[in-house]
CSV table of C-alpha atoms in Angstrom, one decimal:
chain,number,residue,atom,x,y,z
A,1,MET,CA,-82.2,-96.2,159.7
A,2,PRO,CA,-79.9,-97.2,162.6
A,3,THR,CA,-80.0,-100.2,164.9
A,4,LEU,CA,-80.7,-99.3,168.6
A,5,ILE,CA,-79.1,-101.2,171.4
A,6,LEU,CA,-81.1,-100.7,174.6
A,7,VAL,CA,-79.3,-101.6,177.7
A,8,ARG,CA,-81.0,-101.7,181.1
A,9,HIS,CA,-78.8,-100.5,183.9
A,10,GLY,CA,-77.0,-103.2,186.0
A,11,ARG,CA,-78.6,-104.4,189.3
A,12,SER,CA,-78.8,-101.5,191.6
A,13,THR,CA,-79.0,-101.2,195.4
A,14,ALA,CA,-82.7,-100.2,195.1
A,15,ASN,CA,-83.4,-103.5,193.2
A,16,THR,CA,-81.9,-105.6,196.0
A,17,GLU,CA,-83.6,-103.6,198.7
A,18,GLY,CA,-87.0,-103.9,196.9
A,19,LEU,CA,-87.4,-100.2,196.5
A,20,LEU,CA,-89.0,-98.4,193.6
A,21,ALA,CA,-86.2,-95.9,193.0
A,22,GLY,CA,-87.5,-93.6,190.4
A,23,TRP,CA,-85.5,-90.4,190.3
A,24,THR,CA,-84.3,-90.9,193.8
A,25,PRO,CA,-80.7,-89.6,193.8
A,26,GLY,CA,-77.7,-91.7,194.9
A,27,VAL,CA,-79.0,-95.1,193.7
A,28,ALA,CA,-75.9,-96.9,192.6
A,29,LEU,CA,-75.0,-100.3,191.2
A,30,ASP,CA,-74.7,-103.0,193.8
A,31,GLU,CA,-71.7,-105.5,193.7
A,32,ARG,CA,-73.5,-107.7,191.1
A,33,GLY,CA,-74.5,-104.6,189.1
A,34,ALA,CA,-71.0,-103.5,188.9
A,35,ALA,CA,-69.8,-106.9,187.6
A,36,GLN,CA,-72.6,-106.8,184.9
A,37,ALA,CA,-71.3,-103.4,183.8
A,38,ALA,CA,-67.7,-104.6,183.7
A,39,ALA,CA,-68.8,-107.5,181.4
A,40,LEU,CA,-70.6,-105.2,179.0
A,41,PRO,CA,-67.6,-104.2,176.9
A,42,GLY,CA,-66.9,-107.9,176.1
A,43,ARG,CA,-70.6,-108.6,175.3
A,44,LEU,CA,-70.6,-105.8,172.8
A,45,ALA,CA,-67.0,-106.3,171.5
A,46,GLY,CA,-68.2,-107.1,168.0
A,47,LEU,CA,-70.6,-104.2,167.5
A,48,PRO,CA,-69.3,-100.9,166.1
A,49,VAL,CA,-71.2,-98.6,168.4
A,50,SER,CA,-71.2,-95.1,167.2
A,51,GLU,CA,-72.8,-93.2,170.0
A,52,VAL,CA,-73.9,-93.8,173.6
A,53,VAL,CA,-76.9,-92.1,175.2
A,54,THR,CA,-77.6,-92.5,178.7
A,55,SER,CA,-80.2,-91.6,181.3
A,56,PRO,CA,-78.9,-89.0,183.7
A,57,LEU,CA,-79.4,-91.3,186.7
A,58,GLN,CA,-76.3,-92.6,188.5
A,59,ARG,CA,-77.0,-96.3,187.9
A,60,CYS,CA,-77.1,-95.9,184.1
A,61,GLU,CA,-74.0,-93.7,184.1
A,62,GLU,CA,-72.2,-96.4,186.2
A,63,THR,CA,-73.4,-99.1,183.8
A,64,VAL,CA,-71.9,-97.5,180.7
A,65,ARG,CA,-68.6,-96.3,182.3
A,66,PRO,CA,-66.7,-99.5,181.6
A,67,LEU,CA,-67.7,-99.5,178.0
A,68,LEU,CA,-66.7,-95.7,177.7
A,69,ASP,CA,-63.3,-96.6,179.4
A,70,ALA,CA,-62.8,-99.5,176.9
A,71,ARG,CA,-63.6,-97.2,173.9
A,72,PRO,CA,-61.9,-93.9,174.5
A,73,GLY,CA,-63.1,-92.4,171.2
A,74,LEU,CA,-66.7,-93.2,172.0
A,75,ARG,CA,-68.9,-90.1,172.7
A,76,ALA,CA,-71.4,-90.2,175.5
A,77,HIS,CA,-74.6,-88.1,175.8
A,78,THR,CA,-77.1,-87.6,178.5
A,79,ASP,CA,-80.9,-87.4,177.6
A,80,GLU,CA,-83.4,-86.9,180.4
A,81,ARG,CA,-86.1,-88.2,178.1
A,82,ILE,CA,-84.9,-91.8,178.6
A,83,GLY,CA,-84.7,-91.3,182.5
A,84,GLU,CA,-86.8,-93.5,184.7
A,85,CYS,CA,-90.5,-92.9,185.0
A,86,ASP,CA,-91.3,-90.3,187.5
A,87,TYR,CA,-93.1,-92.2,190.1
A,88,GLY,CA,-93.7,-89.1,192.2
A,89,ASP,CA,-94.9,-89.9,195.8
A,90,TRP,CA,-94.2,-93.6,195.1
A,91,SER,CA,-90.5,-92.9,194.6
A,92,GLY,CA,-88.2,-94.6,197.2
A,93,ARG,CA,-91.0,-96.8,198.7
A,94,LYS,CA,-91.0,-100.4,199.3
A,95,LEU,CA,-92.6,-102.4,196.5
A,96,ALA,CA,-94.0,-104.7,199.0
A,97,GLU,CA,-96.0,-101.8,200.5
A,98,LEU,CA,-97.1,-100.5,197.1
A,99,LYS,CA,-98.7,-103.8,196.0
A,100,ASP,CA,-101.9,-103.0,198.1
A,101,GLU,CA,-102.3,-99.5,196.7
A,102,PRO,CA,-105.5,-99.2,194.5
A,103,LEU,CA,-103.4,-97.7,191.8
A,104,MET,CA,-101.2,-100.7,191.5
A,105,GLU,CA,-104.1,-102.7,189.9
A,106,ILE,CA,-104.4,-100.0,187.2
A,107,VAL,CA,-100.6,-100.0,186.6
A,108,GLN,CA,-100.7,-103.8,186.1
A,109,ALA,CA,-103.9,-104.0,184.0
A,110,HIS,CA,-104.4,-100.7,182.4
A,111,PRO,CA,-101.2,-98.8,182.5
A,112,SER,CA,-102.2,-96.3,179.8
A,113,ALA,CA,-104.7,-94.9,182.5
A,114,ALA,CA,-102.0,-94.9,185.3
A,115,ALA,CA,-100.7,-91.6,186.5
A,116,PHE,CA,-98.4,-91.6,189.6
A,117,PRO,CA,-99.4,-89.1,192.5
A,118,GLY,CA,-97.0,-86.2,192.2
A,119,GLY,CA,-95.3,-87.8,189.2
A,120,GLU,CA,-96.1,-88.5,185.6
A,121,SER,CA,-98.3,-90.8,183.7
A,122,MET,CA,-97.2,-94.0,182.0
A,123,ARG,CA,-98.4,-92.6,178.7
A,124,ALA,CA,-96.2,-89.5,179.1
A,125,MET,CA,-93.3,-91.7,180.0
A,126,GLN,CA,-93.6,-93.7,176.8
A,127,THR,CA,-94.2,-90.7,174.7
A,128,ARG,CA,-91.0,-88.8,175.8
A,129,ALA,CA,-88.9,-91.9,175.3
A,130,ALA,CA,-90.2,-92.7,171.9
A,131,GLU,CA,-89.6,-89.1,170.8
A,132,ALA,CA,-86.1,-89.3,172.0
A,133,VAL,CA,-85.5,-92.5,170.0
A,134,ARG,CA,-86.9,-90.9,166.8
A,135,GLU,CA,-84.7,-87.9,167.2
A,136,TRP,CA,-81.5,-89.9,168.0
A,137,ASN,CA,-82.3,-92.2,165.0
A,138,ALA,CA,-82.3,-89.3,162.7
A,139,ARG,CA,-79.2,-87.7,164.3
A,140,VAL,CA,-77.2,-91.0,164.2
A,141,GLU,CA,-78.2,-91.7,160.6
A,142,ARG,CA,-77.2,-88.2,159.6
A,143,GLU,CA,-73.8,-88.4,161.3
A,144,HIS,CA,-72.9,-92.1,160.9
A,145,GLY,CA,-75.0,-93.5,158.1
A,146,SER,CA,-78.1,-95.6,157.9
A,147,ASP,CA,-76.5,-98.9,159.0
A,148,ALA,CA,-75.1,-97.4,162.3
A,149,VAL,CA,-75.4,-98.9,165.7
A,150,TYR,CA,-75.9,-96.8,168.7
A,151,LEU,CA,-76.6,-97.5,172.4
A,152,MET,CA,-79.1,-96.2,174.9
A,153,CYS,CA,-78.7,-97.1,178.6
A,154,SER,CA,-82.1,-96.7,180.3
A,155,HIS,CA,-84.6,-98.4,182.8
A,156,GLY,CA,-87.0,-101.3,182.8
A,157,ASP,CA,-90.2,-99.5,182.3
A,158,ILE,CA,-88.7,-97.2,179.6
A,159,ILE,CA,-87.3,-100.1,177.6
A,160,LYS,CA,-90.5,-102.2,177.9
A,161,SER,CA,-92.5,-99.2,176.6
A,162,LEU,CA,-90.2,-98.7,173.7
A,163,VAL,CA,-90.4,-102.4,172.7
A,164,ALA,CA,-94.1,-102.1,172.9
A,165,GLU,CA,-94.1,-99.1,170.7
A,166,ALA,CA,-91.8,-100.8,168.2
A,167,LEU,CA,-94.0,-103.7,168.0
A,168,GLY,CA,-97.2,-101.7,167.6
A,169,LEU,CA,-98.6,-103.0,171.0
A,170,HIS,CA,-100.9,-100.9,173.2
A,171,LEU,CA,-99.3,-99.7,176.2
A,172,ASP,CA,-101.8,-101.8,178.2
A,173,LEU,CA,-99.8,-104.8,177.0
A,174,PHE,CA,-96.3,-103.7,178.0
A,175,GLN,CA,-96.4,-105.4,181.4
A,176,ARG,CA,-96.1,-108.7,179.5
A,177,ILE,CA,-92.6,-107.8,178.5
A,178,ALA,CA,-89.6,-108.5,180.8
A,179,VAL,CA,-86.1,-107.0,180.7
A,180,GLU,CA,-83.6,-108.0,183.5
A,181,PRO,CA,-80.7,-105.8,184.8
A,182,CYS,CA,-78.1,-105.2,182.2
A,183,SER,CA,-80.0,-107.1,179.5
A,184,ILE,CA,-79.6,-106.2,175.9
A,185,THR,CA,-82.6,-105.4,173.6
A,186,ALA,CA,-82.0,-104.6,169.9
A,187,ILE,CA,-84.4,-102.8,167.6
A,188,ARG,CA,-83.5,-102.2,164.0
A,189,TYR,CA,-85.5,-99.3,162.6
A,190,THR,CA,-86.3,-98.9,158.9
A,191,ARG,CA,-88.3,-96.5,156.8
A,192,LEU,CA,-91.5,-98.6,157.1
A,193,ARG,CA,-91.3,-100.5,160.4
A,194,PRO,CA,-88.9,-101.5,163.2
A,195,PHE,CA,-87.8,-105.0,163.8
A,196,LEU,CA,-87.2,-106.4,167.3
A,197,LEU,CA,-83.9,-108.4,167.0
A,198,ARG,CA,-83.1,-109.2,170.6
A,199,LEU,CA,-85.3,-108.9,173.8
A,200,GLY,CA,-83.9,-108.8,177.4
A,201,ASP,CA,-80.8,-110.9,176.4
A,202,THR,CA,-78.4,-111.4,179.3
A,203,GLY,CA,-76.6,-114.6,178.0
A,204,ASP,CA,-77.6,-116.1,181.5
A,205,PHE,CA,-80.5,-118.4,181.8
A,206,ALA,CA,-80.5,-118.7,185.5
A,207,SER,CA,-83.6,-116.5,185.9
A,208,LEU,CA,-85.6,-119.2,184.0
A,209,ALA,CA,-85.0,-121.9,186.5
A,210,PRO,CA,-87.7,-122.8,189.0
A,211,ARG,CA,-87.6,-120.8,192.2
A,212,GLU,CA,-88.5,-121.9,195.8
A,213,GLU,CA,-91.3,-119.2,195.7
A,214,PRO,CA,-93.2,-119.1,192.4
A,215,PRO,CA,-93.0,-115.7,190.7
A,216,ALA,CA,-96.0,-113.4,191.2
A,217,GLY,CA,-98.5,-112.9,188.4
A,218,ASP,CA,-97.8,-109.1,188.6
A,219,ALA,CA,-95.2,-107.4,186.6
A,220,PRO,CA,-92.3,-105.9,188.5
A,221,VAL,CA,-92.8,-102.2,188.5
A,222,GLY,CA,-89.4,-100.5,187.6
A,223,GLY,CA,-88.1,-103.7,186.1
A,224,GLY,CA,-87.3,-106.1,188.9
A,225,ALA,CA,-83.9,-107.4,190.2
A,226,GLY,CA,-83.4,-110.2,187.8
A,227,ALA,CA,-81.9,-113.6,188.7
A,228,PRO,CA,-81.2,-114.2,192.4
């Protein structure tokens, strides 16, 4: 079966403003995010990417545009199932405000039981994304062969949930996974099991350096903004 390259969108204006974007329209890449997207074709230069599948949200479409421009023959497809989690009434709100919501403790410690008011549950998010991957795996293998490589551009929580699913981890453990903006995660699927080949690879180790303010113990809902 194919190898899936998961790319989280580049840093967005919502990331830098500390907002939980969700499906809020008009959330674009910021200056750094645009530079990350511009560097993506070079980072993937050695890979024979056969298809590109993207979330319909603007920040993902902007992330893959330089890659598509660099490879005019590459086909792009939009799939809503790998769109961001529907955070419902939380969408567009400041993460700093949301940390005191009682639901946030559930999101952090027991996400399989978390459902956002006016939105969807995290279980539903993982299920739809995993179904999309299974269907695209079959389609890419049918059209390009079992050793094909294809790319999906999606969002932090979606990618973390797909990594958890590939590793056989319960969704309640997915908050232990981190993927920065424009990071690359690679999963090779086989008939019996998936293999995680790369996780959140940016090629930049700046985010590992000590910070003036130690990172919080909670996972950044939506994925976080990456290195400062």
